[in-house]
Coordinates of C-alpha atoms and ligand atoms in Angstrom, one line a residue:
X197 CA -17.5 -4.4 27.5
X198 CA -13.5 -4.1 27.7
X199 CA -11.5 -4.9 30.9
X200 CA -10.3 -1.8 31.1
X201 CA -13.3 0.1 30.8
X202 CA -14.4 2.6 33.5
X203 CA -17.3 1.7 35.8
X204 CA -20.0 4.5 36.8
X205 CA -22.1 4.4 39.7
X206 CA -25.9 4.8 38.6
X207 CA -28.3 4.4 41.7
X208 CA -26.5 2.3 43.2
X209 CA -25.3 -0.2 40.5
X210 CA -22.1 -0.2 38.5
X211 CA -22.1 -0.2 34.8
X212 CA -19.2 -0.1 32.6
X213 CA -18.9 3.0 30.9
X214 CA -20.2 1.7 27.5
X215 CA -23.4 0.6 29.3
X216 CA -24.0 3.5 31.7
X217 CA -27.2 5.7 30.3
X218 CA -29.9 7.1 31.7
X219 CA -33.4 7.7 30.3
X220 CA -34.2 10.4 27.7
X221 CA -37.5 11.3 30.3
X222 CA -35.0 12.5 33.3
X223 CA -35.7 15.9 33.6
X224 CA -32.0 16.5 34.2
X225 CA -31.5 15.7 30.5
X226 CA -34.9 17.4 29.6
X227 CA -34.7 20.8 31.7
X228 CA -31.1 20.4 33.5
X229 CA -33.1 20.2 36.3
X230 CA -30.4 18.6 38.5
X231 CA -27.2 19.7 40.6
X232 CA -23.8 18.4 40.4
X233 CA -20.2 18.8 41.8
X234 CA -16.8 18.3 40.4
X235 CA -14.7 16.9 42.5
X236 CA -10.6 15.8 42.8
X237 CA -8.3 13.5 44.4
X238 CA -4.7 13.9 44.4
X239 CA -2.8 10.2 45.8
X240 CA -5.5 8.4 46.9
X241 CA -7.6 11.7 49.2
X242 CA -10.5 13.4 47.9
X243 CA -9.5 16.9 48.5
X244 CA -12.3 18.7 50.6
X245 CA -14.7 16.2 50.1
X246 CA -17.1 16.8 52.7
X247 CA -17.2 20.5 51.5
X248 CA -18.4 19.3 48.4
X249 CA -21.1 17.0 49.2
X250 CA -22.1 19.4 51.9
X251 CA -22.6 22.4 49.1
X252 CA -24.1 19.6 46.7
X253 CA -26.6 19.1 49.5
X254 CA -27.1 23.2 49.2
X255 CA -27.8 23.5 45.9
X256 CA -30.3 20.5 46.4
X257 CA -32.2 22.0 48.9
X258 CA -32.5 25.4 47.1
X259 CA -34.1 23.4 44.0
X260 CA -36.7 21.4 46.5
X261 CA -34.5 18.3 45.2
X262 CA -34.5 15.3 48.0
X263 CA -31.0 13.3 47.4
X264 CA -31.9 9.7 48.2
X265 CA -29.1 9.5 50.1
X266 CA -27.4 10.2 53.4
X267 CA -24.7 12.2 53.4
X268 CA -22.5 9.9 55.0
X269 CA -23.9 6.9 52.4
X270 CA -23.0 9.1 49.5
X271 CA -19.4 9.8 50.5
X272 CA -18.9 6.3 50.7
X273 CA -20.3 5.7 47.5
X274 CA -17.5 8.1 46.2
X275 CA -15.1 6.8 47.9
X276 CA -16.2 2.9 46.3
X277 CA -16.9 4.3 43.0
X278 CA -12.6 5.3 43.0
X279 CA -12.2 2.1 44.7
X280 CA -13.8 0.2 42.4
X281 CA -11.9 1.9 39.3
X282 CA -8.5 1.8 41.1
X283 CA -8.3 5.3 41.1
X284 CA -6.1 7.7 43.6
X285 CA -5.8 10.7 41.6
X286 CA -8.6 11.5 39.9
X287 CA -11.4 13.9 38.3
X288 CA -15.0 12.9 40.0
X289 CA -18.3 14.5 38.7
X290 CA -21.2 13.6 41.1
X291 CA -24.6 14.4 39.5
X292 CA -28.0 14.2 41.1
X293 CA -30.8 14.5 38.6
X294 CA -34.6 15.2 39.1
X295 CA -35.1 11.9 37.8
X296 CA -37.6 10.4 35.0
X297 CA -40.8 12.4 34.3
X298 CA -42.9 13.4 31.6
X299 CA -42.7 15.3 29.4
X300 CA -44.3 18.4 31.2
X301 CA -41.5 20.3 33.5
X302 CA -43.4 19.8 37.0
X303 CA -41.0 18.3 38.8
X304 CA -43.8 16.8 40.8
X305 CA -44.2 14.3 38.1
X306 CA -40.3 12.9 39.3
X307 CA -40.7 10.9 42.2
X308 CA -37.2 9.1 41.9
X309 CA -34.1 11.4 41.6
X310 CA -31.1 9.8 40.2
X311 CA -27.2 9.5 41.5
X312 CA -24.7 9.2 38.9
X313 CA -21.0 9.2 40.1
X314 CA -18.2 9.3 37.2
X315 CA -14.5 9.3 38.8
X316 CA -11.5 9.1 35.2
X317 CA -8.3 9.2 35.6
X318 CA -6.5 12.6 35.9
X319 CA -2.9 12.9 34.6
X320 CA -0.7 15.5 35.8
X321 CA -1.5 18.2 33.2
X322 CA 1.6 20.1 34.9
X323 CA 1.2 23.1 31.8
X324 CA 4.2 24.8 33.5
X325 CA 4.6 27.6 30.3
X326 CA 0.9 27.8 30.5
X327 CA 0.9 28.3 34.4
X328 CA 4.2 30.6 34.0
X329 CA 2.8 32.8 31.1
X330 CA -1.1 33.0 32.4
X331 CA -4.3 32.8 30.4
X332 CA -6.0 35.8 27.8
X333 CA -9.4 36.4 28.5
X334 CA -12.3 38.5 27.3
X335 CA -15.2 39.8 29.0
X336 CA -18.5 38.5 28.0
X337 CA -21.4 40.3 26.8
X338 CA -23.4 37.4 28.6
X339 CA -24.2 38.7 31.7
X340 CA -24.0 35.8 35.1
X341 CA -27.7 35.2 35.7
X342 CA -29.0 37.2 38.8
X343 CA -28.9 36.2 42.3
X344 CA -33.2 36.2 41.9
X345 CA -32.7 34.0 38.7
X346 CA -30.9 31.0 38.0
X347 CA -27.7 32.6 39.6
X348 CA -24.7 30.3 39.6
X349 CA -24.7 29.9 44.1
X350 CA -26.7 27.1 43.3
X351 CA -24.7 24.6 41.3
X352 CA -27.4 23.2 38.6
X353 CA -27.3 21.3 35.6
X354 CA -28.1 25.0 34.0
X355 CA -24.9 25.8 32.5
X356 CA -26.0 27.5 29.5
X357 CA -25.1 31.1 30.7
X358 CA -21.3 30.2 31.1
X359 CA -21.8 28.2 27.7
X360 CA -22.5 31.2 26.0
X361 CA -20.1 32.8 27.3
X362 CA -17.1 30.1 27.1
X363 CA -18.7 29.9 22.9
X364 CA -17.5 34.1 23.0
X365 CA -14.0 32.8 24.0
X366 CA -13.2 30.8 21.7
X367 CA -14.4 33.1 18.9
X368 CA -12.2 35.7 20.1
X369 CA -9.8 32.9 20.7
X370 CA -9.0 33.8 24.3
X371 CA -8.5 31.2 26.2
X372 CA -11.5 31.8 29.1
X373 CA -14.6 34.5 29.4
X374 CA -15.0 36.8 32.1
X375 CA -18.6 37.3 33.5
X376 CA -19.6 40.5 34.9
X377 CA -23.4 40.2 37.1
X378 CA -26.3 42.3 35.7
X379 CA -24.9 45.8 37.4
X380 CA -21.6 45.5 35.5
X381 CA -19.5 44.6 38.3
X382 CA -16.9 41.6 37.9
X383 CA -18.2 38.2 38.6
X384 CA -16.2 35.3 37.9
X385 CA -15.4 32.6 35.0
X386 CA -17.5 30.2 33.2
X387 CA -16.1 27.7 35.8
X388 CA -13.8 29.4 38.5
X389 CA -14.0 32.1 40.5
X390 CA -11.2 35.5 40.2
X391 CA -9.1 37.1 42.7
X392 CA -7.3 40.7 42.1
X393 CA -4.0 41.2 43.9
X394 CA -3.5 45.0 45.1
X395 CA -0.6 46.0 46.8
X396 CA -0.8 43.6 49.9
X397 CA -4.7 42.9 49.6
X398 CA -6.2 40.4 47.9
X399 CA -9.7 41.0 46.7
X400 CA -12.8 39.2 45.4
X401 CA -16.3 39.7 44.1
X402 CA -18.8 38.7 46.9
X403 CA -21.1 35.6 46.3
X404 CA -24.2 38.6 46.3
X405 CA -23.0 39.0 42.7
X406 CA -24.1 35.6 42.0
X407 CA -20.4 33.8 41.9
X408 CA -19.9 30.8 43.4
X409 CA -19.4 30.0 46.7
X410 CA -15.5 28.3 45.4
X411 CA -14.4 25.6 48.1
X412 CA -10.7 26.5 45.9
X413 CA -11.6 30.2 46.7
X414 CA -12.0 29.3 50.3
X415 CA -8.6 27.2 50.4
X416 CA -7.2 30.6 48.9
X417 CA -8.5 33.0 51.0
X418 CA -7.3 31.0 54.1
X419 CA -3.8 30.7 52.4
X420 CA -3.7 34.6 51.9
X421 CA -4.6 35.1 55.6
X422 CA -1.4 32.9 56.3
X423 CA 0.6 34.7 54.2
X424 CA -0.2 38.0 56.2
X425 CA -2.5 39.3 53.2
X426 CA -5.7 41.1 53.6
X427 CA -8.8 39.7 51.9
X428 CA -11.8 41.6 51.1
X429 CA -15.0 40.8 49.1
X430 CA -16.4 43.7 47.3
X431 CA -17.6 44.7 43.8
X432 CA -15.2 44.8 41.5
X433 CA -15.4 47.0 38.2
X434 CA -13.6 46.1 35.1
X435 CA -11.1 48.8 35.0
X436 CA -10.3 47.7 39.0
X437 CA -9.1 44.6 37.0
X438 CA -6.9 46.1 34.3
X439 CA -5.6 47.7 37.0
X440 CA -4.6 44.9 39.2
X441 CA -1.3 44.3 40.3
X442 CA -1.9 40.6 39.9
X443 CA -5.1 38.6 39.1
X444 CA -5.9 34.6 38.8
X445 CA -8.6 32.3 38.7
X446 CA -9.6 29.4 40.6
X447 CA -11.4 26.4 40.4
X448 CA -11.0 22.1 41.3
X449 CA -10.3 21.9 37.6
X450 CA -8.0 25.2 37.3
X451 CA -6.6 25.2 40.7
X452 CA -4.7 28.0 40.5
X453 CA -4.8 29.9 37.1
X454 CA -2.5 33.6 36.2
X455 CA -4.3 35.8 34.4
X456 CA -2.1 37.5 31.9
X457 CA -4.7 39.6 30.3
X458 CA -8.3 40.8 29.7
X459 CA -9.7 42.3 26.7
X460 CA -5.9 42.6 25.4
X461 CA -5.2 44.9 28.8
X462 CA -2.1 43.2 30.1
X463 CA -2.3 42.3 33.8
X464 CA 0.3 43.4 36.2
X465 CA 3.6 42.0 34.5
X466 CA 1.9 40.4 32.3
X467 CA 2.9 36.9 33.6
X468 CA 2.4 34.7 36.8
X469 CA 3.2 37.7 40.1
X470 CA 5.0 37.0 43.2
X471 CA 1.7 36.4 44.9
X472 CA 0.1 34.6 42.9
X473 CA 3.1 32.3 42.4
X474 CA 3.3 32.1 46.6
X475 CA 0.1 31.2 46.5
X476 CA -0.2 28.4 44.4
X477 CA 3.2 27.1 46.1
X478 CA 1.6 26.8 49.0
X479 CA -1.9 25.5 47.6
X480 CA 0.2 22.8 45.5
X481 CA 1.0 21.9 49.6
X482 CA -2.4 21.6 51.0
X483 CA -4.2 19.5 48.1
X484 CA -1.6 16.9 49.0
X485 CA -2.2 17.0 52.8
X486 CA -4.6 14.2 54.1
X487 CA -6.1 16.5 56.7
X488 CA -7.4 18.2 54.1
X489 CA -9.4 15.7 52.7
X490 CA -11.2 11.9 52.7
X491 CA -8.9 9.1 52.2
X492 CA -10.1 7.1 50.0
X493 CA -8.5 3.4 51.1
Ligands
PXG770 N1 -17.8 29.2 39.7 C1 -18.5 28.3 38.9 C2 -19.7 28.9 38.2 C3 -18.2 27.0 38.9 O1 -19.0 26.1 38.2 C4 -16.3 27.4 40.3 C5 -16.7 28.8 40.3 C6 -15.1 27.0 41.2 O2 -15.6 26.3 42.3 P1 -14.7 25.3 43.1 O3 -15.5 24.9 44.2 O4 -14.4 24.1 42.1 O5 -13.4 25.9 43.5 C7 -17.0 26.5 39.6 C8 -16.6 25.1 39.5 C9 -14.8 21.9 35.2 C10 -16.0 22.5 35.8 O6 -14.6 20.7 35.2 C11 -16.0 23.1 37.1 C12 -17.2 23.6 37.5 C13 -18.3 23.5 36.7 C14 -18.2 22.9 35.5 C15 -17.1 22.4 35.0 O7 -13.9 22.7 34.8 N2 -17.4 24.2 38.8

């Protein structure tokens, strides 16, 4: 073990990051039979954490998964885990596995789920041209698993279906997939959820098509309200897209992402809109704001 290495929370314990493994009979490795969140801080407050752990605790409850943890405990165990690595702005990935099993997939068989907690540092990736200039994207023939199927409101360890589709990107060398649900109808990323600007509305695919439920999404919606915009949720068709004014994606990772074009139909300008940019001005505002979030010292 280094000094400088990383520690990670593992039920409890702390083991440097060399050291920190689970077993190779946790059904979360086996079957991804687990849930997770990915989580940020920005100078020393976890933006929105409660929102997190509370939709971690969702997605839990939807798989019959009992976190062995309060949600209070948990927070703090965040909150240490950054402590512990000196950490104040930082990229966390909580995980809660079913735990060790057999080699069957009843989850019956798993009476001890497991809490891993990985917090690294983040540096400011400021990509100004890439923010300025806006992403290429592609749709997908990879449809987002239905709503009655392992649909992406529940935030499992399944992430094959955006795998899939993230593996089309890069052949086509875009630089992100777009997901459209089973009907046809827009979805959202392999990680982050899309917004359309139209004239003074801004417009997103309801959760029904089996996006997620983005706590970013959320931030923006409320920001848009601010700003005097309308926001509506409805189904969103491909050619509603090319046909945008302005689109972007978001996402804790992406925060706020221009989308310049999809399936080489250039969006809008072709580059980050008005909106969008007003937008992210004002997001770039309330990620710093320590009412927004859990302070970690
Ligand atoms: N949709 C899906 C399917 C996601 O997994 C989002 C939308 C955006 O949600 P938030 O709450 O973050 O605004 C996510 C986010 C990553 C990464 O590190 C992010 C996610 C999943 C896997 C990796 O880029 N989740």
């Amino acid at each position: 073990m280094s000094e400088d290495e990383l520690l990670i929370y593992i039920d409890g314990e702390y083991y440097p990051k060399s050291e920190a493994k689970i077993s190779v009979y946790d059904h979360g490795f086996l079957y991804g039979d687990g849930v997770f969140e990915g989580i940020r801080s920005y100078g020393g407050v976890v933006f929105k954490l409660r929102e997190h752990i509370d939709r971690l605790y969702t997605s839990a409850g939807a798989i019959m998964l009992e976190i062995p943890l309060t949600k209070e405990e948990m927070i703090e165990a965040v909150l240490e885990t950054l402590r512990k690595n000196r950490l104040k702005d930082a990229y966390i990935r909580l995980v809660v596995t079913r735990g060790i099993g057999d080699l069957g997939l009843d989850p019956r068989k798993c009476p001890k789920p497991s809490v891993i907690i990985i917090a690294e540092p983040l540096l400011q990736l400021y990509d100004r041209e890439r923010l300025e200039k806006g992403i290429s994207m592609v749709i997908s023939w990879v449809r987002r698993d239905p709503v009655d199927a392992t649909t992406h409101e529940i935030k499992s360890l399944n992430y094959l279906n955006s795998i899939l589709s993230k593996i089309e990107a890069n052949n086509a060398g875009a630089d992100e997939a777009l997901m459209l649900d089973h009907r046809g109808f827009v979805c959202e990323a392999t990680g982050e959820n899309i917004f359309l600007v139209k004239g003074d509305t801004l417009i997103t695919p309801s959760s029904s098509s089996g996006a997620l439920s983005g706590i970013t999404a959320n931030v923006v919606k409320r920001i848009a309200k601010e700003m005097g915009l309308a926001v509506i949720e409805k189904d969103v068709t491909p050619t509603d897209l090319y046909n945008a004014d302005e689109a972007f994606l978001t996402g804790t990772a992406a925060e706020i992402m221009p989308i310049r074009e999809v399936n080489k139909r250039t969006i809008g300008a072709g580059r980050i809109g008005p909106i969008t940019r007003k937008i992210l001005e004002r997001f770039n505002e309330i990620v710093r704001d320590p009412k927004e979030g859990v302070p970690i010292y």
